[in-house]
Short mmCIF file of C-alpha atoms in Angstrom, two decimals:
data_model
loop_
_atom_site.label_atom_id
_atom_site.label_comp_id
_atom_site.label_asym_id
_atom_site.label_seq_id
_atom_site.Cartn_x
_atom_site.Cartn_y
_atom_site.Cartn_z
CA MET A 199 -0.06 0.06 -0.18
CA ASP A 200 2.92 1.96 -0.30
CA TRP A 201 1.33 3.88 -3.65
CA LEU A 202 -1.76 5.09 -1.19
CA ASP A 203 0.13 6.38 1.34
CA THR A 204 2.40 8.38 -1.29
CA LEU A 205 -1.28 9.67 -2.72
CA LEU A 206 -2.55 10.47 0.69
CA SER A 207 0.46 12.61 1.35
CA THR A 208 0.80 14.24 -1.59
CA PHE A 209 -2.77 15.86 -1.66
CA PHE A 210 -4.38 15.13 1.37
CA ASP A 211 -1.41 15.75 3.97
CA PHE A 212 -4.10 17.28 6.70
CA GLU A 213 -0.93 18.98 8.71
CA ALA A 214 -0.10 20.98 5.75
CA MET A 215 -3.57 21.51 5.03
CA LEU A 216 -4.32 22.71 8.61
CA ALA A 217 -1.17 24.51 8.52
CA VAL A 218 -2.34 27.23 5.10
CA LEU A 219 -6.27 27.18 6.51
CA PRO A 220 -5.53 30.43 8.34
CA GLN A 221 -3.77 32.44 5.26
CA LEU A 222 -6.48 30.82 2.73
CA LEU A 223 -9.15 31.47 5.25
CA GLY A 224 -8.26 35.41 6.12
CA THR A 225 -6.26 36.56 2.75
CA GLY A 226 -7.52 33.89 -0.07
CA LEU A 227 -11.07 33.60 0.49
CA VAL A 228 -11.64 37.22 1.26
CA ASN A 229 -9.20 38.65 -2.00
CA THR A 230 -10.82 35.85 -4.53
CA LEU A 231 -14.08 36.98 -3.18
CA VAL A 232 -13.69 41.00 -3.09
CA ILE A 233 -11.83 40.50 -6.50
CA SER A 234 -15.05 38.86 -7.86
CA ALA A 235 -17.35 40.70 -6.18
CA ALA A 236 -16.09 43.97 -7.80
CA ALA A 237 -15.32 42.78 -11.18
CA THR A 238 -18.74 41.35 -11.09
CA VAL A 239 -20.32 44.69 -10.33
CA ILE A 240 -18.44 46.52 -12.79
CA GLY A 241 -19.05 44.04 -15.19
CA VAL A 242 -22.79 43.79 -15.10
CA VAL A 243 -22.87 47.87 -15.27
CA LEU A 244 -20.26 48.02 -18.40
CA GLY A 245 -22.27 45.25 -19.87
CA MET A 246 -25.06 47.13 -19.27
CA VAL A 247 -24.13 49.97 -21.37
CA ILE A 248 -22.69 47.66 -23.93
CA ALA A 249 -26.02 45.42 -24.35
CA VAL A 250 -27.91 48.64 -25.00
CA MET A 251 -25.72 50.03 -27.48
CA GLY A 252 -25.66 46.97 -29.10
CA ILE A 253 -29.63 46.66 -29.66
CA SER A 254 -29.44 50.54 -30.37
CA PRO A 255 -31.31 51.53 -33.37
CA SER A 256 -28.09 53.97 -33.93
CA ARG A 257 -25.43 52.14 -35.68
CA TRP A 258 -22.56 54.41 -34.28
CA LEU A 259 -23.41 52.68 -30.98
CA ARG A 260 -24.17 49.03 -32.46
CA VAL A 261 -20.70 48.99 -34.30
CA PRO A 262 -18.09 50.17 -31.37
CA ALA A 263 -20.50 47.77 -28.89
CA ARG A 264 -20.00 44.60 -31.50
CA ILE A 265 -16.29 45.20 -31.75
CA TYR A 266 -15.83 45.37 -28.27
CA THR A 267 -17.69 42.15 -27.65
CA ASP A 268 -15.79 40.33 -29.81
CA VAL A 269 -12.36 41.37 -29.06
CA PHE A 270 -12.68 40.77 -24.79
CA ARG A 271 -14.44 37.21 -26.13
CA GLY A 272 -11.99 36.42 -28.21
CA LEU A 273 -8.84 37.33 -26.48
CA PRO A 274 -7.53 34.58 -23.82
CA ALA A 275 -8.41 36.09 -20.61
CA ILE A 276 -4.44 35.99 -19.46
CA LEU A 277 -3.70 37.62 -22.32
CA THR A 278 -5.85 40.45 -21.75
CA ILE A 279 -5.23 40.34 -17.62
CA LEU A 280 -1.61 40.91 -18.71
CA LEU A 281 -2.03 43.31 -21.34
CA ILE A 282 -4.00 45.74 -19.27
CA GLY A 283 -2.40 44.73 -15.92
CA GLN A 284 0.96 45.49 -16.56
CA GLY A 285 0.53 48.14 -19.47
CA PHE A 286 -1.75 50.56 -17.52
CA THR A 287 0.64 50.56 -14.27
CA ARG A 288 1.50 54.01 -14.72
CA PHE A 289 -2.23 55.28 -14.77
CA SER A 290 -3.03 53.02 -12.18
CA GLN A 291 0.11 54.04 -10.29
CA ALA A 292 -0.74 57.50 -9.91
CA ILE A 293 -4.54 56.63 -8.72
CA PHE A 294 -4.53 53.56 -6.65
CA GLY A 295 -0.57 53.21 -6.05
CA PRO A 296 2.09 50.86 -7.01
CA SER A 297 -0.23 47.53 -6.43
CA PRO A 298 -1.41 46.10 -9.63
CA TYR A 299 -4.48 44.56 -7.82
CA PRO A 300 -7.10 47.46 -9.07
CA LEU A 301 -5.94 46.34 -12.43
CA GLY A 302 -5.98 42.62 -12.13
CA ILE A 303 -9.64 43.55 -11.01
CA LEU A 304 -10.03 46.15 -14.40
CA ALA A 305 -9.03 43.44 -16.42
CA LEU A 306 -11.59 41.06 -15.23
CA SER A 307 -14.01 43.75 -15.59
CA LEU A 308 -13.35 44.54 -19.13
CA ILE A 309 -13.60 40.31 -19.80
CA ALA A 310 -16.83 39.97 -17.67
CA SER A 311 -18.71 42.80 -19.39
CA ALA A 312 -18.33 41.67 -22.73
CA TYR A 313 -20.00 38.29 -21.81
CA ILE A 314 -22.54 39.60 -19.68
CA GLY A 315 -23.04 42.11 -22.60
CA GLU A 316 -24.27 39.55 -24.56
CA ILE A 317 -26.39 37.87 -21.83
CA PHE A 318 -27.69 41.47 -21.20
CA ARG A 319 -28.73 41.69 -25.07
CA ALA A 320 -30.02 38.22 -25.47
CA GLY A 321 -32.56 38.69 -22.45
CA ILE A 322 -33.53 42.11 -23.57
CA GLN A 323 -34.00 40.62 -27.28
CA SER A 324 -36.19 38.21 -26.26
CA VAL A 325 -39.11 40.43 -24.57
CA ASP A 326 -41.70 40.19 -26.72
CA ARG A 327 -41.71 43.15 -29.07
CA GLY A 328 -45.16 43.94 -28.45
CA GLN A 329 -43.94 45.17 -25.25
CA LEU A 330 -41.86 48.30 -26.63
CA GLU A 331 -44.51 48.68 -28.78
CA ALA A 332 -47.18 49.21 -26.11
CA CYS A 333 -45.09 51.57 -24.19
CA ARG A 334 -44.86 53.62 -27.67
CA ALA A 335 -48.38 53.61 -28.60
CA LEU A 336 -48.84 55.12 -24.84
CA GLY A 337 -46.65 57.69 -25.61
CA MET A 338 -43.46 56.54 -24.07
CA SER A 339 -40.16 57.47 -25.75
CA TYR A 340 -37.96 54.72 -26.70
CA GLY A 341 -35.27 55.61 -23.93
CA LYS A 342 -38.53 55.27 -21.04
CA ALA A 343 -39.66 51.97 -22.80
CA MET A 344 -36.79 50.23 -22.28
CA ARG A 345 -35.82 51.13 -19.12
CA LEU A 346 -39.24 50.95 -17.44
CA VAL A 347 -40.73 48.12 -19.38
CA VAL A 348 -38.48 46.24 -21.58
CA VAL A 349 -34.66 45.78 -19.80
CA PRO A 350 -36.11 44.93 -16.70
CA GLN A 351 -38.07 42.16 -18.24
CA GLY A 352 -34.95 40.89 -20.38
CA ILE A 353 -32.90 40.79 -16.70
CA ARG A 354 -34.80 38.80 -14.93
CA ARG A 355 -34.70 36.02 -17.73
CA VAL A 356 -31.24 36.11 -17.98
CA LEU A 357 -30.43 36.34 -13.88
CA PRO A 358 -29.25 32.29 -14.32
CA ALA A 359 -27.02 33.23 -16.99
CA LEU A 360 -25.42 35.67 -14.63
CA VAL A 361 -24.60 33.73 -11.67
CA ASN A 362 -23.12 31.14 -14.67
CA GLN A 363 -21.23 34.23 -14.98
CA PHE A 364 -20.10 35.08 -11.66
CA ILE A 365 -19.15 31.72 -11.33
CA ALA A 366 -16.59 32.01 -14.46
CA ILE A 367 -15.28 35.11 -12.68
CA VAL A 368 -14.41 33.49 -9.34
CA LYS A 369 -12.25 30.50 -11.32
CA ASP A 370 -10.68 33.52 -13.86
CA SER A 371 -9.60 35.96 -10.65
CA SER A 372 -7.24 33.37 -10.03
CA LEU A 373 -5.32 34.56 -13.18
CA VAL A 374 -4.70 37.49 -11.42
CA TYR A 375 -1.68 36.07 -9.44
CA PHE A 376 0.55 36.78 -12.96
CA LEU A 377 0.14 40.46 -12.42
CA GLY A 378 2.54 39.73 -9.19
CA LEU A 379 0.51 40.48 -6.22
CA LEU A 380 1.48 41.61 -2.05
CA VAL A 381 1.42 38.95 0.41
CA THR A 382 -1.67 40.46 1.69
CA GLU A 383 -3.38 40.72 -2.02
CA ARG A 384 -3.00 37.10 -2.48
CA GLU A 385 -6.28 35.08 -3.68
CA LEU A 386 -6.60 31.45 -3.04
CA PHE A 387 -4.69 30.19 -5.78
CA ARG A 388 -1.76 32.04 -4.76
CA VAL A 389 -1.88 31.16 -1.28
CA GLY A 390 -2.32 27.84 -2.51
CA GLN A 391 0.43 27.62 -4.52
CA ASP A 392 2.93 29.52 -2.21
CA ALA A 393 2.32 27.01 0.77
CA ALA A 394 2.37 24.27 -2.24
CA VAL A 395 6.01 25.28 -3.16
CA LEU A 396 7.22 25.89 -0.02
CA THR A 397 5.95 22.44 1.64
CA GLY A 398 6.33 20.39 -1.42
CA ASN A 399 3.30 18.98 -1.11
CA LEU A 400 0.35 19.82 -3.06
CA SER A 401 -2.41 19.52 -0.23
CA PRO A 402 -2.46 23.25 0.25
CA LEU A 403 -3.87 23.58 -3.69
CA VAL A 404 -5.88 20.96 -3.18
CA LEU A 405 -7.58 22.76 0.02
CA ALA A 406 -8.03 25.97 -2.34
CA GLY A 407 -9.03 24.07 -4.76
CA LEU A 408 -12.15 22.83 -2.20
CA PHE A 409 -12.73 26.94 -1.11
CA TYR A 410 -13.55 27.31 -5.19
CA LEU A 411 -15.95 24.47 -5.11
CA ILE A 412 -17.67 25.43 -1.69
CA ILE A 413 -18.45 29.04 -3.46
CA THR A 414 -19.11 27.69 -7.29
CA VAL A 415 -21.33 24.50 -6.10
CA PRO A 416 -23.79 25.57 -3.93
CA LEU A 417 -23.98 28.45 -6.96
CA THR A 418 -24.48 25.88 -9.93
CA HIS A 419 -27.43 24.58 -8.14
CA LEU A 420 -28.67 27.55 -7.40
CA VAL A 421 -28.89 28.41 -11.27
CA ASN A 422 -30.58 25.43 -11.48
CA TYR A 423 -33.28 25.87 -8.91
CA PHE A 424 -33.91 29.35 -10.41
CA ASP A 425 -34.04 28.17 -13.85
CA ASN A 426 -36.63 25.40 -13.06
CA ARG A 427 -38.83 27.78 -11.55
CA PHE A 428 -38.49 30.55 -14.10
CA ARG A 429 -39.49 27.85 -16.71
CA THR A 430 -42.54 26.58 -14.68
CA GLY A 431 -43.51 29.96 -13.37
CA ARG A 432 -44.57 30.64 -10.06
CA ARG A 433 -48.05 30.30 -10.83
CA LYS A 434 -49.89 28.17 -8.13
CA ALA A 435 -52.52 25.83 -8.94
CA ALA A 436 -56.03 26.55 -9.40
CA PRO A 437 -59.26 24.80 -9.89
CA PRO A 438 -60.58 25.25 -13.47
CA LYS A 439 -63.17 28.67 -13.88
CA SER A 440 -65.82 28.61 -16.50
CA GLY A 441 -65.14 31.73 -18.99
CA LEU A 442 -69.00 32.32 -18.24
CA ASP A 443 -68.59 33.79 -14.81
CA GLU A 444 -66.55 36.62 -16.51
CA VAL A 445 -69.84 37.52 -18.40
CA GLU A 446 -71.31 38.78 -15.60
CA GLU A 447 -68.27 41.18 -14.82
CA LEU A 448 -69.64 43.41 -17.18
CA ALA A 449 -72.86 43.99 -15.71
CA PRO A 450 -71.79 47.72 -14.36
CA VAL A 451 -71.47 48.92 -17.94
CA THR A 452 -75.39 48.68 -19.08
CA LEU A 453 -75.37 48.99 -22.39
CA THR A 454 -75.49 45.62 -24.39
CA TYR A 455 -74.74 45.14 -27.70
CA GLY A 456 -76.77 42.90 -29.90
CA SER A 457 -79.84 43.37 -27.36
CA ASN A 458 -82.13 46.24 -29.49
CA THR A 459 -83.44 43.83 -32.03
CA MET B 109 -76.70 54.93 -38.52
CA THR B 110 -76.03 54.81 -35.03
CA TYR B 111 -76.39 52.02 -33.02
CA THR B 112 -79.16 52.97 -29.93
CA SER B 113 -79.47 50.97 -27.16
CA PRO B 114 -82.41 50.26 -24.84
CA VAL B 115 -80.66 51.68 -21.79
CA PRO B 116 -79.75 55.75 -21.20
CA VAL B 117 -75.88 56.12 -21.56
CA THR B 118 -75.87 58.39 -18.80
CA ASP B 119 -73.27 56.20 -16.60
CA GLY B 120 -70.02 56.28 -16.76
CA HIS B 121 -67.20 58.68 -18.19
CA LEU B 122 -68.13 60.83 -21.22
CA TYR B 123 -65.71 61.27 -23.97
CA GLN B 124 -65.05 64.24 -26.37
CA GLY B 125 -63.53 61.77 -29.53
CA SER B 126 -61.65 64.62 -32.16
CA SER B 127 -62.24 63.90 -35.31
CA LEU B 128 -59.91 61.67 -38.02
CA GLU B 129 -58.94 61.86 -41.52
CA LEU B 130 -56.40 59.87 -43.56
CA VAL B 131 -55.67 61.89 -46.91
CA ASN B 132 -54.01 59.75 -49.90
CA LEU B 133 -51.83 57.47 -47.05
CA GLY B 134 -49.60 55.29 -48.19
CA MET B 135 -47.48 53.11 -46.83
CA ALA B 136 -44.42 50.57 -47.52
CA TYR B 137 -42.52 47.90 -46.06
CA GLY B 138 -38.95 48.79 -47.65
CA ALA B 139 -39.52 48.60 -51.20
CA ILE B 140 -43.03 46.92 -51.14
CA ASP B 141 -46.05 49.07 -51.08
CA VAL B 142 -48.58 47.79 -48.53
CA LEU B 143 -51.38 50.71 -48.62
CA ARG B 144 -51.91 53.04 -51.75
CA ASP B 145 -54.09 56.10 -51.51
CA VAL B 146 -55.89 55.62 -48.49
CA SER B 147 -58.23 58.01 -47.67
CA ILE B 148 -61.21 57.95 -45.15
CA SER B 149 -62.46 60.31 -42.95
CA VAL B 150 -63.86 59.66 -39.35
CA ALA B 151 -66.64 62.58 -37.78
CA PRO B 152 -66.26 62.96 -34.23
CA GLY B 153 -67.47 60.28 -31.76
CA THR B 154 -68.45 57.85 -34.53
CA THR B 155 -66.94 54.56 -35.18
CA THR B 156 -65.53 53.39 -38.45
CA CYS B 157 -64.94 49.64 -38.67
CA ILE B 158 -62.36 48.03 -40.74
CA VAL B 159 -62.69 44.91 -42.82
CA GLY B 160 -61.23 42.89 -45.09
CA PRO B 161 -59.26 39.99 -45.99
CA SER B 162 -56.16 39.24 -44.27
CA GLY B 163 -52.95 40.62 -46.15
CA SER B 164 -54.98 43.60 -46.73
CA GLY B 165 -53.41 46.42 -45.02
CA LYS B 166 -55.87 47.26 -42.12
CA SER B 167 -53.38 46.62 -39.16
CA THR B 168 -51.03 48.46 -41.35
CA MET B 169 -53.20 51.47 -41.51
CA LEU B 170 -53.75 51.68 -37.81
CA ARG B 171 -50.21 51.75 -37.06
CA GLY B 172 -49.61 54.78 -39.66
CA ILE B 173 -52.47 56.23 -38.04
CA ASN B 174 -50.39 56.88 -34.95
CA ARG B 175 -47.15 56.59 -36.37
CA LEU B 176 -45.57 53.12 -34.70
CA HIS B 177 -45.13 52.62 -38.52
CA GLU B 178 -43.83 56.07 -40.01
CA PRO B 179 -46.45 56.34 -43.45
CA LYS B 180 -44.84 57.26 -46.96
CA SER B 181 -46.85 59.01 -48.50
CA GLY B 182 -50.34 60.99 -47.90
CA LYS B 183 -51.66 62.86 -44.43
CA VAL B 184 -52.98 62.29 -41.31
CA LEU B 185 -55.27 64.61 -40.12
CA LEU B 186 -55.89 64.34 -35.89
CA ALA B 187 -58.50 67.19 -35.27
CA GLY B 188 -57.65 68.93 -38.08
CA GLU B 189 -53.77 69.07 -37.59
CA ASP B 190 -51.09 67.46 -39.42
CA ALA B 191 -50.13 64.63 -37.54
CA LEU B 192 -47.24 63.77 -39.46
CA ALA B 193 -45.88 67.80 -38.31
CA LEU B 194 -46.35 66.37 -34.49
CA ARG B 195 -43.74 64.92 -32.36
CA PRO B 196 -44.76 61.02 -32.29
CA ASP B 197 -44.86 60.75 -28.61
CA VAL B 198 -47.16 63.69 -28.61
CA LEU B 199 -48.99 62.14 -30.92
CA ARG B 200 -49.27 58.90 -29.40
CA ARG B 201 -50.88 60.50 -26.28
CA ARG B 202 -53.99 61.72 -27.98
CA ILE B 203 -54.53 58.11 -29.79
CA GLY B 204 -54.90 55.14 -27.83
CA LEU B 205 -54.26 51.59 -29.55
CA VAL B 206 -55.48 48.12 -28.31
CA PHE B 207 -53.85 45.39 -29.82
CA GLN B 208 -54.66 41.67 -30.58
CA HIS B 209 -52.34 40.24 -28.07
CA PHE B 210 -53.05 42.76 -25.86
CA ASN B 211 -49.13 43.33 -25.12
CA LEU B 212 -49.61 43.85 -21.14
CA PHE B 213 -46.86 44.42 -18.87
CA PRO B 214 -46.63 40.52 -17.31
CA ASP B 215 -44.69 41.97 -14.24
CA HIS B 216 -47.35 44.77 -12.97
CA THR B 217 -50.72 44.24 -12.10
CA ALA B 218 -53.66 45.16 -13.88
CA LEU B 219 -53.93 48.24 -11.85
CA GLU B 220 -49.89 49.14 -12.47
CA ASN B 221 -50.38 48.61 -16.24
CA VAL B 222 -53.02 51.19 -16.09
CA ALA B 223 -51.07 53.67 -13.82
CA LEU B 224 -47.50 53.52 -15.24
CA SER B 225 -48.39 55.63 -18.36
CA LEU B 226 -50.07 57.89 -15.99
CA ARG B 227 -47.32 58.67 -14.46
CA LYS B 228 -44.51 58.37 -16.42
CA VAL B 229 -45.69 60.30 -19.37
CA LYS B 230 -48.32 62.10 -17.70
CA GLY B 231 -46.10 63.01 -15.05
CA MET B 232 -49.53 62.29 -12.43
CA ARG B 233 -48.31 62.31 -8.83
CA LYS B 234 -48.67 58.29 -7.48
CA GLN B 235 -51.67 58.83 -5.38
CA ASP B 236 -53.64 60.68 -8.92
CA ALA B 237 -52.85 58.09 -11.30
CA LEU B 238 -54.04 54.75 -9.10
CA GLN B 239 -57.19 56.78 -8.70
CA VAL B 240 -57.29 57.13 -12.16
CA ALA B 241 -56.54 53.79 -12.75
CA ASN B 242 -58.70 52.48 -10.45
CA GLU B 243 -61.40 54.46 -12.10
CA ARG B 244 -60.75 53.07 -15.73
CA LEU B 245 -60.32 49.58 -14.25
CA ALA B 246 -63.64 50.03 -12.86
CA GLU B 247 -65.34 51.07 -15.66
CA VAL B 248 -64.41 48.27 -17.83
CA GLY B 249 -65.62 46.06 -14.94
CA LEU B 250 -62.23 44.77 -13.16
CA ALA B 251 -62.26 46.84 -10.27
CA GLU B 252 -62.29 43.57 -7.93
CA ARG B 253 -59.03 42.37 -9.96
CA ALA B 254 -56.95 45.51 -9.73
CA ASP B 255 -54.56 43.96 -7.99
CA HIS B 256 -54.00 40.59 -10.52
CA ARG B 257 -50.91 40.02 -12.66
CA PRO B 258 -52.05 39.82 -16.44
CA ARG B 259 -51.34 35.57 -16.32
CA ASP B 260 -53.71 35.39 -13.80
CA LEU B 261 -56.23 36.83 -15.95
CA SER B 262 -58.43 35.30 -18.52
CA GLY B 263 -57.59 37.07 -22.56
CA GLY B 264 -61.29 38.81 -21.77
CA GLN B 265 -60.19 40.62 -18.50
CA GLN B 266 -56.55 40.92 -20.20
CA GLN B 267 -57.69 42.63 -23.29
CA ARG B 268 -60.33 44.92 -20.90
CA VAL B 269 -57.17 46.05 -19.12
CA ALA B 270 -55.81 47.29 -22.11
CA ILE B 271 -58.73 49.07 -23.22
CA ALA B 272 -58.72 50.64 -20.09
CA ARG B 273 -54.93 50.99 -20.04
CA ALA B 274 -55.38 53.27 -23.14
CA LEU B 275 -58.48 55.46 -22.16
CA ALA B 276 -56.76 56.22 -18.98
CA MET B 277 -54.34 58.60 -20.89
CA GLU B 278 -57.57 60.41 -22.37
CA PRO B 279 -57.08 59.44 -26.09
CA GLU B 280 -59.25 61.64 -28.51
CA VAL B 281 -59.28 58.96 -30.91
CA MET B 282 -59.08 55.12 -29.91
CA LEU B 283 -57.80 52.39 -32.62
CA PHE B 284 -58.73 48.50 -32.05
CA ASP B 285 -56.56 46.20 -34.18
CA GLU B 286 -58.64 42.58 -34.28
CA VAL B 287 -59.06 42.92 -30.50
CA THR B 288 -61.13 39.69 -29.95
CA SER B 289 -59.15 37.53 -32.07
CA ALA B 290 -57.43 36.06 -29.75
CA LEU B 291 -60.05 35.53 -27.22
CA ASP B 292 -62.08 32.64 -26.73
CA PRO B 293 -65.65 32.64 -28.05
CA GLU B 294 -67.90 33.41 -24.96
CA LEU B 295 -65.25 36.35 -23.86
CA VAL B 296 -65.73 38.13 -26.85
CA LYS B 297 -68.73 39.54 -26.44
CA GLY B 298 -67.92 41.53 -23.49
CA VAL B 299 -64.91 43.11 -25.14
CA LEU B 300 -66.99 44.12 -28.12
CA ASN B 301 -70.04 45.47 -25.51
CA LEU B 302 -67.35 47.55 -23.76
CA MET B 303 -66.62 49.05 -27.38
CA ALA B 304 -70.05 49.63 -28.09
CA ALA B 305 -70.43 51.63 -25.08
CA LEU B 306 -67.53 54.02 -25.79
CA GLY B 307 -68.59 54.53 -29.18
CA GLN B 308 -71.75 55.75 -27.01
CA ARG B 309 -70.11 57.78 -25.07
CA GLY B 310 -68.72 59.95 -27.25
CA MET B 311 -65.50 57.93 -28.23
CA THR B 312 -63.97 58.07 -32.18
CA MET B 313 -62.98 54.81 -32.60
CA VAL B 314 -61.36 52.70 -35.43
CA VAL B 315 -61.72 49.45 -35.39
CA VAL B 316 -60.19 46.65 -37.37
CA THR B 317 -62.44 43.65 -36.98
CA HIS B 318 -63.64 40.22 -38.23
CA GLU B 319 -66.84 40.43 -35.89
CA MET B 320 -69.34 41.38 -38.87
CA ASN B 321 -71.98 41.40 -36.65
CA PHE B 322 -70.35 44.37 -34.26
CA ALA B 323 -69.83 46.11 -37.42
CA ARG B 324 -73.16 45.76 -38.68
CA ARG B 325 -74.82 46.91 -35.41
CA VAL B 326 -72.01 49.64 -34.10
CA ALA B 327 -70.46 51.25 -37.02
CA ASP B 328 -71.52 54.62 -38.50
CA GLN B 329 -69.33 53.50 -41.48
CA VAL B 330 -67.50 50.46 -42.62
CA VAL B 331 -64.36 50.58 -44.77
CA PHE B 332 -63.62 47.39 -46.69
CA MET B 333 -60.02 46.83 -47.81
CA ASP B 334 -58.17 44.21 -50.21
CA GLU B 335 -54.73 44.67 -51.12
CA GLY B 336 -54.04 48.16 -49.38
CA ARG B 337 -56.73 50.04 -50.93
CA VAL B 338 -60.08 51.05 -49.91
CA VAL B 339 -62.31 49.09 -52.50
CA GLU B 340 -65.76 50.29 -50.43
CA ILE B 341 -66.86 52.78 -48.29
CA GLY B 342 -69.77 53.67 -46.59
CA PRO B 343 -72.76 52.73 -43.67
CA PRO B 344 -72.91 49.43 -42.79
CA GLU B 345 -76.47 48.52 -44.29
CA ARG B 346 -74.94 49.39 -47.87
CA ILE B 347 -71.71 47.66 -47.16
CA PHE B 348 -73.46 44.46 -46.11
CA ASP B 349 -76.45 44.42 -47.58
CA ALA B 350 -75.97 45.72 -50.75
CA PRO B 351 -72.30 45.07 -52.07
CA ARG B 352 -70.99 46.77 -55.53
CA SER B 353 -67.84 45.72 -56.10
CA PRO B 354 -66.99 41.91 -57.01
CA ARG B 355 -64.33 41.90 -54.23
CA LEU B 356 -66.45 42.78 -51.49
CA GLN B 357 -69.32 40.41 -52.73
CA ARG B 358 -66.86 37.28 -52.50
CA PHE B 359 -65.42 38.53 -49.35
CA LEU B 360 -68.91 38.74 -47.85
CA SER B 361 -70.13 35.45 -49.43
CA GLN B 362 -66.89 33.69 -47.11
CA VAL B 363 -67.00 35.33 -43.86
CA LEU B 364 -71.18 35.35 -43.23
#
């Protein structure tokens, strides 16, 4: 059973795990969540702008949105992160100081916004055209109709897809380590990896992986739950009701067409 | 001949419908002309029913009147004013449109459906908007269901909410685009009754419909359209009892 011992000590060395646990919790988990949440919030805001531009009647808004989406969806995440994270250090330094942390968040946000923009666009476009027409027929401007009626319906439909995108961002946040973070800025992967290198044992990385799963797996199931709920609707079962009952509702309107013969 | 009711028309809101006139109206989808030289004159407070086979341009014409689809040529005169010179949003506040598929806002209650444009377009305060919305819902017999969402209402109820929603904006003209075509048969009459009552109370109405009985009894004037043109126009008894053109004769032999 030599090989089993080797496997256990390589991947499941509890002492090594226990040693790195405080750092994973106090530094890694916190930073992973901060980076992911910040990138998601910025990505949602930018994505909404991109989506609204993308369905605009004006070509001057549509084309730039298209190019933006194609570029940031088409490039490997690591390439975008390196280009942004190292290319804009000078600007970032003036505002945020020497840490590449904000630039990492920015890069992740740009990537996320391209995907989220497409999610929003699909959602908004799936709203029945009659909704926009009804608004316009009531005298609303295009902007008001979109803001008050069409976009909110579109967003509700794509909530599951947005949760999926958040999961993708959580995983991609591990790539920020390429930019060289300060010790206190390290996210889950970097904390685990450092410990793995230090101890020559992979168990800290396995524990980091477990933390990722603790974040992502419940979310995946939450998505499925939402998805089912949206598909089947919240409508409660009601006993069948005869359409004839409805005829009486109109009694107050005393005019009856067809009864004057 | 005006439709007369045995019941006096005193209860309910009275309306001040405006006149509507189409002069040589032409409309196109891209390069394809779908409406040619349509001229119809609708006197204030009267009901005009538009009948004709599918593809005759009836619905397109309604969308031209409130400029959901911009006309290509000709004129639309609302109360004598050039409608094409007005801002589309301003024009649409003065013309109500009810759709075949209701197009209610699914995440709003019936009351909110009616109140939304009062608040956001007319700029009314919430309290006032809700009060007007409640009055309009009561008028279409749905006071009890003000807090229901569209999916919890029948097709007939949804359509009546849609009518209340359009009425709440106090339009000068109401356009109806095959509003009973998507309804179960037992619910059709209720909606038609409501429309007849509106006409009686002074609303100017243009009604695209397949309900020939309604057109015969309620319309002051019936327009028969085919292939994007007005083929015949006249009082209902003329159109239905003494059709002149072979096309209308053929159409009536199919639908009556």
